[in-house]
């Protein structure tokens, strides 16, 4: 192994586009367009608006928790019943910003199982990093007919932010 190391052949234009100056960002004047590479901003997902959690004008929320089994099934009769979804109800299941959003749709493929379970399809489980045994927070807005399924990572983040904000405001007041 005495052969000399051959440096990689990378076009100069590409290197200048990828290497940032000392400030940490590439000014627009230094960027070099790379053929076939488009830089368009990603669209922001719109989450459905939920009702007032206190039950005031705007609706009420019904919350529950369920453990997902190895087939992606969730069983929480209270939350599903609050939405009025019976056995065979057709459901549209989407992922937005790490949350699973479920709503009734006449032309949807997914349904409530014969046992009354909501089954999250494998692509949804993989996209959200869900595995059997995960505890999921279920938040239903019956007035909107929407169910939000919060994976563990999402609800942990919410709780940490809430506690940090709550404790921070108490410490500032004292």
Tab-separated table of N, CA and C in Angstrom:
chain	number	residue	atom	x	y	z
A	1	UNK	N	0.825	-1.183	0.000
A	1	UNK	CA	0.000	0.000	0.000
A	1	UNK	C	0.868	1.246	0.000
A	2	UNK	N	1.623	1.402	-1.047
A	2	UNK	CA	2.457	2.593	-1.149
A	2	UNK	C	1.984	3.531	-2.244
A	3	UNK	N	0.820	3.247	-2.836
A	3	UNK	CA	0.302	4.093	-3.908
A	3	UNK	C	-0.160	5.428	-3.316
A	4	UNK	N	0.050	6.520	-4.053
A	4	UNK	CA	-0.390	7.823	-3.543
A	4	UNK	C	-1.917	7.917	-3.549
A	5	UNK	N	-2.444	8.735	-2.652
A	5	UNK	CA	-3.883	8.962	-2.560
A	5	UNK	C	-4.295	9.898	-3.688
A	6	UNK	N	-5.347	9.541	-4.418
A	6	UNK	CA	-5.853	10.362	-5.517
A	6	UNK	C	-7.022	11.178	-4.985
A	7	UNK	N	-6.944	12.508	-5.085
A	7	UNK	CA	-8.054	13.333	-4.581
A	7	UNK	C	-9.303	13.128	-5.427
A	8	UNK	N	-10.465	13.307	-4.788
A	8	UNK	CA	-11.736	13.168	-5.484
A	8	UNK	C	-11.875	14.268	-6.520
A	9	UNK	N	-12.551	13.966	-7.605
A	9	UNK	CA	-12.772	14.948	-8.656
A	9	UNK	C	-14.158	15.551	-8.443
A	10	UNK	N	-14.171	16.793	-7.944
A	10	UNK	CA	-15.419	17.497	-7.693
A	10	UNK	C	-15.351	18.821	-8.435
A	11	UNK	N	-16.379	19.142	-9.228
A	11	UNK	CA	-16.344	20.407	-9.960
A	11	UNK	C	-16.199	21.602	-9.016
A	12	UNK	N	-15.400	22.581	-9.403
A	12	UNK	CA	-15.139	23.768	-8.588
A	12	UNK	C	-16.426	24.522	-8.275
A	13	UNK	N	-17.325	24.608	-9.239
A	13	UNK	CA	-18.590	25.327	-9.016
A	13	UNK	C	-19.389	24.675	-7.897
A	14	UNK	N	-19.388	23.357	-7.833
A	14	UNK	CA	-20.119	22.657	-6.796
A	14	UNK	C	-19.479	22.868	-5.438
A	15	UNK	N	-18.154	22.853	-5.380
A	15	UNK	CA	-17.448	23.086	-4.117
A	15	UNK	C	-17.760	24.475	-3.595
A	16	UNK	N	-17.715	25.482	-4.461
A	16	UNK	CA	-17.979	26.846	-3.992
A	16	UNK	C	-19.418	27.002	-3.536
A	17	UNK	N	-20.338	26.211	-4.078
A	17	UNK	CA	-21.734	26.284	-3.652
A	17	UNK	C	-21.942	25.598	-2.314
A	18	UNK	N	-21.117	24.599	-2.004
A	18	UNK	CA	-21.306	23.839	-0.780
A	18	UNK	C	-20.493	24.348	0.402
A	19	UNK	N	-19.392	25.020	0.147
A	19	UNK	CA	-18.522	25.480	1.222
A	19	UNK	C	-18.983	26.854	1.677
A	20	UNK	N	-19.265	26.976	2.962
A	20	UNK	CA	-19.749	28.242	3.507
A	20	UNK	C	-18.577	29.109	3.947
A	21	UNK	N	-18.717	30.446	3.835
A	21	UNK	CA	-17.685	31.315	4.367
A	21	UNK	C	-17.675	31.254	5.893
A	22	UNK	N	-16.772	31.968	6.512
A	22	UNK	CA	-16.605	31.898	7.967
A	22	UNK	C	-17.846	32.339	8.719
A	23	UNK	N	-18.749	33.117	8.128
A	23	UNK	CA	-19.944	33.566	8.843
A	23	UNK	C	-20.942	32.434	9.024
A	24	UNK	N	-20.773	31.316	8.318
A	24	UNK	CA	-21.664	30.184	8.496
A	24	UNK	C	-22.773	30.113	7.459
A	25	UNK	N	-22.930	31.115	6.631
A	25	UNK	CA	-23.959	31.066	5.598
A	25	UNK	C	-23.354	31.447	4.259
A	26	UNK	N	-24.010	31.045	3.219
A	26	UNK	CA	-23.546	31.388	1.884
A	26	UNK	C	-24.373	32.568	1.397
A	27	UNK	N	-23.736	33.707	1.139
A	27	UNK	CA	-24.510	34.831	0.636
A	27	UNK	C	-25.057	34.500	-0.749
A	28	UNK	N	-26.231	35.075	-1.114
A	28	UNK	CA	-26.822	34.769	-2.407
A	28	UNK	C	-25.878	35.011	-3.578
A	29	UNK	N	-24.986	35.968	-3.466
A	29	UNK	CA	-24.072	36.273	-4.565
A	29	UNK	C	-23.040	35.164	-4.780
A	30	UNK	N	-22.817	34.303	-3.771
A	30	UNK	CA	-21.811	33.247	-3.889
A	30	UNK	C	-22.412	31.902	-4.274
A	31	UNK	N	-23.739	31.797	-4.296
A	31	UNK	CA	-24.311	30.507	-4.633
A	31	UNK	C	-24.192	30.267	-6.126
A	32	UNK	N	-23.963	29.036	-6.474
A	32	UNK	CA	-23.808	28.645	-7.869
A	32	UNK	C	-24.905	27.647	-8.191
A	33	UNK	N	-25.744	27.927	-9.186
A	33	UNK	CA	-26.804	26.970	-9.503
A	33	UNK	C	-26.222	25.661	-10.015
A	34	UNK	N	-26.757	24.572	-9.528
A	34	UNK	CA	-26.329	23.249	-9.959
A	34	UNK	C	-27.417	22.709	-10.878
A	35	UNK	N	-27.071	22.307	-12.102
A	35	UNK	CA	-28.084	21.808	-13.027
A	35	UNK	C	-28.865	20.649	-12.413
A	36	UNK	N	-30.184	20.698	-12.570
A	36	UNK	CA	-31.046	19.639	-12.057
A	36	UNK	C	-31.412	19.790	-10.593
A	37	UNK	N	-30.836	20.753	-9.878
A	37	UNK	CA	-31.119	20.955	-8.465
A	37	UNK	C	-31.938	22.225	-8.310
A	38	UNK	N	-33.185	22.075	-7.882
A	38	UNK	CA	-34.027	23.241	-7.671
A	38	UNK	C	-34.151	23.479	-6.175
A	39	UNK	N	-34.067	24.722	-5.793
A	39	UNK	CA	-34.204	25.076	-4.381
A	39	UNK	C	-35.485	25.865	-4.208
A	40	UNK	N	-36.570	25.158	-4.036
A	40	UNK	CA	-37.838	25.814	-3.780
A	40	UNK	C	-38.211	25.546	-2.334
A	41	UNK	N	-38.828	26.505	-1.672
A	41	UNK	CA	-39.195	26.285	-0.276
A	41	UNK	C	-40.253	25.190	-0.164
A	42	UNK	N	-40.164	24.426	0.906
A	42	UNK	CA	-41.149	23.387	1.140
A	42	UNK	C	-42.453	24.016	1.610
A	43	UNK	N	-43.578	23.487	1.183
A	43	UNK	CA	-44.854	24.052	1.645
A	43	UNK	C	-45.060	23.734	3.117
A	44	UNK	N	-45.626	24.672	3.835
A	44	UNK	CA	-45.917	24.459	5.242
A	44	UNK	C	-47.248	23.736	5.360
A	45	UNK	N	-47.273	22.711	6.169
A	45	UNK	CA	-48.509	21.952	6.360
A	45	UNK	C	-49.448	22.736	7.254
A	46	UNK	N	-50.712	22.663	6.940
A	46	UNK	CA	-51.712	23.325	7.771
A	46	UNK	C	-52.373	22.279	8.644
A	47	UNK	N	-52.302	22.482	9.950
A	47	UNK	CA	-52.949	21.579	10.875
A	47	UNK	C	-54.390	22.033	11.061
A	48	UNK	N	-55.299	21.102	11.299
A	48	UNK	CA	-56.687	21.513	11.497
A	48	UNK	C	-56.829	22.311	12.782
A	49	UNK	N	-57.798	23.214	12.782
A	49	UNK	CA	-58.056	24.009	13.982
A	49	UNK	C	-58.923	23.193	14.919
A	50	UNK	N	-58.505	23.143	16.168
A	50	UNK	CA	-59.244	22.380	17.157
A	50	UNK	C	-60.156	23.300	17.951
A	51	UNK	N	-61.177	22.690	18.550
A	51	UNK	CA	-62.106	23.459	19.367
A	51	UNK	C	-61.468	23.928	20.656
A	52	UNK	N	-62.218	24.720	21.397
A	52	UNK	CA	-61.775	25.245	22.680
A	52	UNK	C	-61.707	24.096	23.683
A	53	UNK	N	-60.518	23.829	24.292
A	53	UNK	CA	-60.402	22.701	25.218
A	53	UNK	C	-61.277	22.848	26.447
A	54	UNK	N	-61.700	24.077	26.781
A	54	UNK	CA	-62.544	24.291	27.948
A	54	UNK	C	-64.013	23.995	27.636
A	55	UNK	N	-64.321	23.686	26.394
A	55	UNK	CA	-65.687	23.369	26.023
A	55	UNK	C	-66.520	24.593	25.715
A	56	UNK	N	-65.903	25.741	25.611
A	56	UNK	CA	-66.624	26.968	25.294
A	56	UNK	C	-66.982	27.022	23.829
A	57	UNK	N	-67.304	28.218	23.335
A	57	UNK	CA	-67.641	28.332	21.925
A	57	UNK	C	-66.495	27.816	21.067
A	58	UNK	N	-66.812	27.034	20.092
A	58	UNK	CA	-65.776	26.489	19.223
A	58	UNK	C	-65.588	25.009	19.422
A	59	UNK	N	-66.287	24.421	20.414
A	59	UNK	CA	-66.244	22.974	20.534
A	59	UNK	C	-65.617	22.462	21.803
A	60	UNK	N	-65.469	21.152	21.810
A	60	UNK	CA	-64.882	20.455	22.954
A	60	UNK	C	-63.898	19.433	22.428
A	61	UNK	N	-62.972	19.054	23.257
A	61	UNK	CA	-61.997	18.046	22.884
A	61	UNK	C	-62.206	16.811	23.748
A	62	UNK	N	-62.040	15.654	23.154
A	62	UNK	CA	-62.095	14.398	23.887
A	62	UNK	C	-60.713	13.774	23.741
A	63	UNK	N	-60.059	13.524	24.872
A	63	UNK	CA	-58.692	13.017	24.845
A	63	UNK	C	-58.627	11.606	25.415
A	64	UNK	N	-57.670	10.877	24.925
A	64	UNK	CA	-57.442	9.528	25.410
A	64	UNK	C	-56.026	9.107	25.075
A	65	UNK	N	-55.691	7.911	25.476
A	65	UNK	CA	-54.375	7.358	25.159
A	65	UNK	C	-54.563	5.901	24.791
A	66	UNK	N	-53.728	5.435	23.891
A	66	UNK	CA	-53.807	4.043	23.463
A	66	UNK	C	-52.408	3.520	23.194
A	67	UNK	N	-52.236	2.241	23.436
A	67	UNK	CA	-50.983	1.577	23.110
A	67	UNK	C	-51.162	0.906	21.756
A	68	UNK	N	-50.240	1.183	20.844
A	68	UNK	CA	-50.329	0.609	19.508
A	68	UNK	C	-49.786	-0.823	19.534
A	69	UNK	N	-50.526	-1.738	18.906
A	69	UNK	CA	-50.046	-3.111	18.845
A	69	UNK	C	-49.154	-3.308	17.616
A	70	UNK	N	-48.687	-4.526	17.405
A	70	UNK	CA	-47.744	-4.801	16.324
A	70	UNK	C	-48.353	-4.633	14.935
A	71	UNK	N	-49.668	-4.568	14.839
A	71	UNK	CA	-50.336	-4.369	13.553
A	71	UNK	C	-50.815	-2.933	13.367
A	72	UNK	N	-50.416	-2.040	14.265
A	72	UNK	CA	-50.788	-0.631	14.141
A	72	UNK	C	-52.173	-0.312	14.646
A	73	UNK	N	-52.782	-1.222	15.409
A	73	UNK	CA	-54.143	-0.996	15.890
A	73	UNK	C	-54.143	-0.199	17.189
A	74	UNK	N	-55.106	0.721	17.269
A	74	UNK	CA	-55.330	1.531	18.464
A	74	UNK	C	-56.756	1.283	18.920
A	75	UNK	N	-56.943	1.107	20.223
A	75	UNK	CA	-58.276	0.881	20.754
A	75	UNK	C	-58.550	1.887	21.859
A	76	UNK	N	-59.412	2.831	21.578
A	76	UNK	CA	-59.906	3.747	22.602
A	76	UNK	C	-61.350	4.041	22.239
A	77	UNK	N	-62.249	3.267	22.812
A	77	UNK	CA	-63.665	3.346	22.449
A	77	UNK	C	-64.253	4.723	22.723
A	78	UNK	N	-63.815	5.388	23.776
A	78	UNK	CA	-64.373	6.688	24.130
A	78	UNK	C	-64.092	7.725	23.053
A	79	UNK	N	-62.849	7.803	22.610
A	79	UNK	CA	-62.464	8.803	21.604
A	79	UNK	C	-63.143	8.509	20.267
A	80	UNK	N	-63.129	7.256	19.854
A	80	UNK	CA	-63.730	6.895	18.562
A	80	UNK	C	-65.245	7.100	18.597
A	81	UNK	N	-65.876	6.755	19.712
A	81	UNK	CA	-67.321	6.964	19.841
A	81	UNK	C	-67.670	8.445	19.841
A	82	UNK	N	-66.835	9.287	20.444
A	82	UNK	CA	-67.091	10.730	20.468
A	82	UNK	C	-67.113	11.315	19.054
A	83	UNK	N	-66.366	10.697	18.156
A	83	UNK	CA	-66.334	11.155	16.765
A	83	UNK	C	-67.482	10.578	15.953
A	84	UNK	N	-68.196	9.605	16.510
A	84	UNK	CA	-69.317	8.999	15.800
A	84	UNK	C	-68.887	8.011	14.732
A	85	UNK	N	-67.670	7.493	14.850
A	85	UNK	CA	-67.172	6.540	13.862
A	85	UNK	C	-67.513	5.132	14.314
A	86	UNK	N	-68.335	4.464	13.542
A	86	UNK	CA	-68.688	3.087	13.847
A	86	UNK	C	-67.833	2.125	13.050
A	87	UNK	N	-68.098	0.845	13.242
A	87	UNK	CA	-67.382	-0.201	12.508
A	87	UNK	C	-67.583	0.017	11.014
A	88	UNK	N	-66.485	-0.009	10.279
A	88	UNK	CA	-66.541	0.170	8.824
A	88	UNK	C	-66.501	1.618	8.369
A	89	UNK	N	-66.474	2.580	9.307
A	89	UNK	CA	-66.402	3.995	8.908
A	89	UNK	C	-65.140	4.214	8.092
A	90	UNK	N	-65.272	4.899	6.970
A	90	UNK	CA	-64.125	5.151	6.086
A	90	UNK	C	-63.361	6.367	6.578
A	91	UNK	N	-62.020	6.213	6.625
A	91	UNK	CA	-61.175	7.249	7.212
A	91	UNK	C	-60.036	7.644	6.282
A	92	UNK	N	-59.756	8.937	6.258
A	92	UNK	CA	-58.589	9.478	5.567
A	92	UNK	C	-57.513	9.644	6.632
A	93	UNK	N	-56.334	9.075	6.400
A	93	UNK	CA	-55.246	9.137	7.376
A	93	UNK	C	-54.058	9.792	6.712
A	94	UNK	N	-53.588	10.896	7.314
A	94	UNK	CA	-52.453	11.648	6.764
A	94	UNK	C	-51.469	11.976	7.875
A	95	UNK	N	-50.231	12.293	7.466
A	95	UNK	CA	-49.211	12.734	8.417
A	95	UNK	C	-48.837	14.160	8.060
A	96	UNK	N	-48.883	15.041	9.041
A	96	UNK	CA	-48.462	16.430	8.861
A	96	UNK	C	-47.667	16.850	10.084
A	97	UNK	N	-46.481	17.350	9.836
A	97	UNK	CA	-45.607	17.851	10.900
A	97	UNK	C	-45.451	16.860	12.045
A	98	UNK	N	-45.337	15.588	11.716
A	98	UNK	CA	-45.109	14.567	12.727
A	98	UNK	C	-46.353	14.077	13.438
A	99	UNK	N	-47.529	14.615	13.109
A	99	UNK	CA	-48.776	14.177	13.720
A	99	UNK	C	-49.572	13.375	12.710
A	100	UNK	N	-50.345	12.433	13.198
A	100	UNK	CA	-51.244	11.674	12.344
A	100	UNK	C	-52.612	12.342	12.449
A	101	UNK	N	-53.183	12.690	11.302
A	101	UNK	CA	-54.485	13.353	11.260
A	101	UNK	C	-55.466	12.409	10.593
A	102	UNK	N	-56.538	12.101	11.315
A	102	UNK	CA	-57.533	11.163	10.822
A	102	UNK	C	-58.870	11.888	10.729
A	103	UNK	N	-59.543	11.733	9.596
A	103	UNK	CA	-60.868	12.324	9.416
A	103	UNK	C	-61.708	11.394	8.555
A	104	UNK	N	-63.017	11.481	8.714
A	104	UNK	CA	-63.928	10.649	7.936
A	104	UNK	C	-63.975	11.167	6.508
A	105	UNK	N	-64.024	10.252	5.554
A	105	UNK	CA	-64.125	10.602	4.140
A	105	UNK	C	-64.817	9.459	3.411
A	106	UNK	N	-65.813	9.778	2.636
A	106	UNK	CA	-66.613	8.773	1.948
A	106	UNK	C	-65.774	7.903	1.017
A	107	UNK	N	-64.793	8.520	0.348
A	107	UNK	CA	-63.995	7.780	-0.630
A	107	UNK	C	-62.669	7.267	-0.068
A	108	UNK	N	-62.513	7.260	1.243
A	108	UNK	CA	-61.250	6.832	1.863
A	108	UNK	C	-61.101	5.319	1.811
A	109	UNK	N	-59.865	4.865	1.931
A	109	UNK	CA	-59.539	3.443	1.855
A	109	UNK	C	-59.554	2.794	3.235
A	110	UNK	N	-59.135	3.509	4.254
A	110	UNK	CA	-58.984	2.936	5.589
A	110	UNK	C	-60.325	2.939	6.320
A	111	UNK	N	-60.507	1.972	7.214
A	111	UNK	CA	-61.771	1.855	7.941
A	111	UNK	C	-61.523	1.506	9.404
A	112	UNK	N	-62.557	1.684	10.222
A	112	UNK	CA	-62.543	1.186	11.591
A	112	UNK	C	-62.747	-0.328	11.482
A	113	UNK	N	-61.918	-1.104	12.159
A	113	UNK	CA	-61.972	-2.567	12.039
A	113	UNK	C	-63.236	-3.132	12.680
A	114	UNK	N	-63.501	-4.411	12.431
A	114	UNK	CA	-64.676	-5.083	13.013
A	114	UNK	C	-64.632	-5.081	14.534
A	115	UNK	N	-63.445	-5.028	15.090
A	115	UNK	CA	-63.299	-4.998	16.551
A	115	UNK	C	-63.406	-3.570	17.096
A	116	UNK	N	-63.585	-2.575	16.200
A	116	UNK	CA	-63.719	-1.195	16.643
A	116	UNK	C	-62.401	-0.471	16.815
A	117	UNK	N	-61.330	-0.994	16.219
A	117	UNK	CA	-60.003	-0.380	16.336
A	117	UNK	C	-59.718	0.528	15.157
A	118	UNK	N	-58.921	1.537	15.414
A	118	UNK	CA	-58.347	2.363	14.355
A	118	UNK	C	-57.000	1.728	14.029
A	119	UNK	N	-56.755	1.445	12.757
A	119	UNK	CA	-55.487	0.833	12.359
A	119	UNK	C	-54.674	1.820	11.549
A	120	UNK	N	-53.481	2.152	12.059
A	120	UNK	CA	-52.579	3.044	11.329
A	120	UNK	C	-51.802	2.219	10.312
A	121	UNK	N	-51.848	2.595	9.032
A	121	UNK	CA	-51.129	1.825	8.021
A	121	UNK	C	-49.616	1.891	8.214
A	122	UNK	N	-48.920	0.889	7.705
A	122	UNK	CA	-47.467	0.784	7.876
A	122	UNK	C	-46.718	2.029	7.401
A	123	UNK	N	-47.033	2.617	6.226
A	123	UNK	CA	-46.283	3.812	5.819
A	123	UNK	C	-46.409	4.963	6.826
A	124	UNK	N	-47.574	5.095	7.441
A	124	UNK	CA	-47.773	6.134	8.459
A	124	UNK	C	-46.936	5.825	9.685
A	125	UNK	N	-46.941	4.574	10.115
A	125	UNK	CA	-46.152	4.181	11.288
A	125	UNK	C	-44.668	4.403	11.045
A	126	UNK	N	-44.194	4.044	9.873
A	126	UNK	CA	-42.772	4.213	9.556
A	126	UNK	C	-42.403	5.692	9.502
A	127	UNK	N	-43.253	6.497	8.879
A	127	UNK	CA	-42.961	7.927	8.747
A	127	UNK	C	-42.889	8.630	10.098
A	128	UNK	N	-43.697	8.167	11.049
A	128	UNK	CA	-43.712	8.778	12.385
A	128	UNK	C	-42.787	8.068	13.361
A	129	UNK	N	-42.119	7.017	12.922
A	129	UNK	CA	-41.204	6.288	13.796
A	129	UNK	C	-41.916	5.513	14.885
A	130	UNK	N	-43.122	5.031	14.609
A	130	UNK	CA	-43.904	4.312	15.612
A	130	UNK	C	-43.569	2.833	15.597
A	131	UNK	N	-43.521	2.249	16.787
A	131	UNK	CA	-43.290	0.812	16.930
A	131	UNK	C	-44.317	0.250	17.907
A	132	UNK	N	-44.504	-1.052	17.851
A	132	UNK	CA	-45.446	-1.715	18.753
A	132	UNK	C	-45.107	-1.368	20.198
A	133	UNK	N	-46.136	-1.082	20.972
A	133	UNK	CA	-45.943	-0.731	22.373
A	133	UNK	C	-45.891	0.764	22.633
A	134	UNK	N	-45.804	1.577	21.575
A	134	UNK	CA	-45.801	3.035	21.767
A	134	UNK	C	-47.141	3.489	22.322
A	135	UNK	N	-47.079	4.393	23.302
A	135	UNK	CA	-48.297	5.020	23.847
A	135	UNK	C	-48.556	6.270	23.039
A	136	UNK	N	-49.759	6.383	22.508
A	136	UNK	CA	-50.117	7.512	21.659
A	136	UNK	C	-51.200	8.337	22.327
A	137	UNK	N	-51.054	9.653	22.243
A	137	UNK	CA	-52.062	10.568	22.750
A	137	UNK	C	-53.067	10.790	21.638
A	138	UNK	N	-54.353	10.607	21.939
A	138	UNK	CA	-55.418	10.789	20.962
A	138	UNK	C	-56.241	12.005	21.357
A	139	UNK	N	-56.387	12.952	20.448
A	139	UNK	CA	-57.155	14.160	20.711
A	139	UNK	C	-58.202	14.282	19.615
A	140	UNK	N	-59.473	14.152	20.011
A	140	UNK	CA	-60.572	14.216	19.056
A	140	UNK	C	-61.303	15.531	19.198
A	141	UNK	N	-61.654	16.108	18.069
A	141	UNK	CA	-62.520	17.282	18.023
A	141	UNK	C	-63.796	16.830	17.317
A	142	UNK	N	-64.811	16.426	18.095
A	142	UNK	CA	-66.032	15.895	17.485
A	142	UNK	C	-66.731	16.887	16.561
A	143	UNK	N	-66.683	18.179	16.889
A	143	UNK	CA	-67.347	19.165	16.043
A	143	UNK	C	-66.703	19.258	14.668
A	144	UNK	N	-65.388	19.092	14.599
A	144	UNK	CA	-64.674	19.141	13.325
A	144	UNK	C	-64.559	17.760	12.691
A	145	UNK	N	-64.866	16.695	13.457
A	145	UNK	CA	-64.745	15.339	12.937
A	145	UNK	C	-63.306	14.930	12.682
A	146	UNK	N	-62.403	15.422	13.528
A	146	UNK	CA	-60.976	15.191	13.327
A	146	UNK	C	-60.362	14.535	14.560
A	147	UNK	N	-59.465	13.600	14.310
A	147	UNK	CA	-58.695	12.962	15.370
A	147	UNK	C	-57.221	13.227	15.106
A	148	UNK	N	-56.525	13.762	16.091
A	148	UNK	CA	-55.078	13.938	16.010
A	148	UNK	C	-54.435	12.857	16.868
A	149	UNK	N	-53.465	12.171	16.288
A	149	UNK	CA	-52.729	11.134	16.999
A	149	UNK	C	-51.312	11.653	17.192
A	150	UNK	N	-50.938	11.852	18.453
A	150	UNK	CA	-49.627	12.394	18.788
A	150	UNK	C	-48.674	11.254	19.133
A	151	UNK	N	-47.627	11.051	18.327
A	151	UNK	CA	-46.608	10.058	18.673
A	151	UNK	C	-45.869	10.481	19.946
A	152	UNK	N	-45.198	9.548	20.625
A	152	UNK	CA	-44.507	9.875	21.879
A	152	UNK	C	-43.578	11.082	21.773
A	153	UNK	N	-42.839	11.199	20.696
A	153	UNK	CA	-41.912	12.321	20.539
A	153	UNK	C	-42.663	13.657	20.563
A	154	UNK	N	-43.820	13.716	19.931
A	154	UNK	CA	-44.591	14.965	19.866
A	154	UNK	C	-45.168	15.335	21.223
A	155	UNK	N	-45.773	14.356	21.932
A	155	UNK	CA	-46.373	14.749	23.200
A	155	UNK	C	-45.336	15.015	24.266
A	156	UNK	N	-44.195	14.335	24.189
A	156	UNK	CA	-43.121	14.649	25.141
A	156	UNK	C	-42.621	16.073	24.941
A	157	UNK	N	-42.465	16.472	23.685
A	157	UNK	CA	-42.026	17.838	23.382
A	157	UNK	C	-43.038	18.850	23.907
A	158	UNK	N	-44.324	18.583	23.699
A	158	UNK	CA	-45.366	19.498	24.188
A	158	UNK	C	-45.312	19.638	25.701
A	159	UNK	N	-45.166	18.524	26.386
A	159	UNK	CA	-45.138	18.562	27.849
A	159	UNK	C	-43.912	19.313	28.351
A	160	UNK	N	-42.756	19.034	27.762
A	160	UNK	CA	-41.530	19.717	28.178
A	160	UNK	C	-41.654	21.221	27.965
A	161	UNK	N	-42.181	21.633	26.810
A	161	UNK	CA	-42.344	23.065	26.531
A	161	UNK	C	-43.351	23.700	27.482
A	162	UNK	N	-44.444	22.998	27.780
A	162	UNK	CA	-45.445	23.535	28.689
A	162	UNK	C	-44.868	23.712	30.090
A	163	UNK	N	-44.184	22.683	30.586
A	163	UNK	CA	-43.604	22.751	31.929
A	163	UNK	C	-42.534	23.840	31.995
A	164	UNK	N	-41.683	23.916	30.966
A	164	UNK	CA	-40.641	24.952	30.962
A	164	UNK	C	-41.261	26.341	30.954
A	165	UNK	N	-42.305	26.532	30.155
A	165	UNK	CA	-42.969	27.839	30.112
A	165	UNK	C	-43.682	28.151	31.406
A	166	UNK	N	-44.311	27.137	32.002
A	166	UNK	CA	-45.049	27.345	33.249
A	166	UNK	C	-44.106	27.620	34.403
A	167	UNK	N	-43.041	26.839	34.524
A	167	UNK	CA	-42.089	27.050	35.605
A	167	UNK	C	-41.332	28.363	35.405
A	168	UNK	N	-41.030	28.703	34.156
A	168	UNK	CA	-40.340	29.957	33.875
A	168	UNK	C	-41.174	31.158	34.295
A	169	UNK	N	-42.502	31.112	34.074
A	169	UNK	CA	-43.348	32.236	34.449
A	169	UNK	C	-43.511	32.338	35.949
A	170	UNK	N	-43.517	31.188	36.671
A	170	UNK	CA	-43.612	31.220	38.125
A	170	UNK	C	-42.342	31.777	38.749
A	171	UNK	N	-41.184	31.387	38.205
A	171	UNK	CA	-39.926	31.857	38.751
A	171	UNK	C	-39.772	33.356	38.502
A	172	UNK	N	-40.263	33.835	37.358
A	172	UNK	CA	-40.165	35.262	37.059
A	172	UNK	C	-41.078	36.066	37.982
A	173	UNK	N	-42.217	35.472	38.400
A	173	UNK	CA	-43.160	36.190	39.265
A	173	UNK	C	-42.656	36.269	40.699
A	174	UNK	N	-41.816	35.330	41.131
A	174	UNK	CA	-41.367	35.340	42.536
A	174	UNK	C	-40.101	36.142	42.735
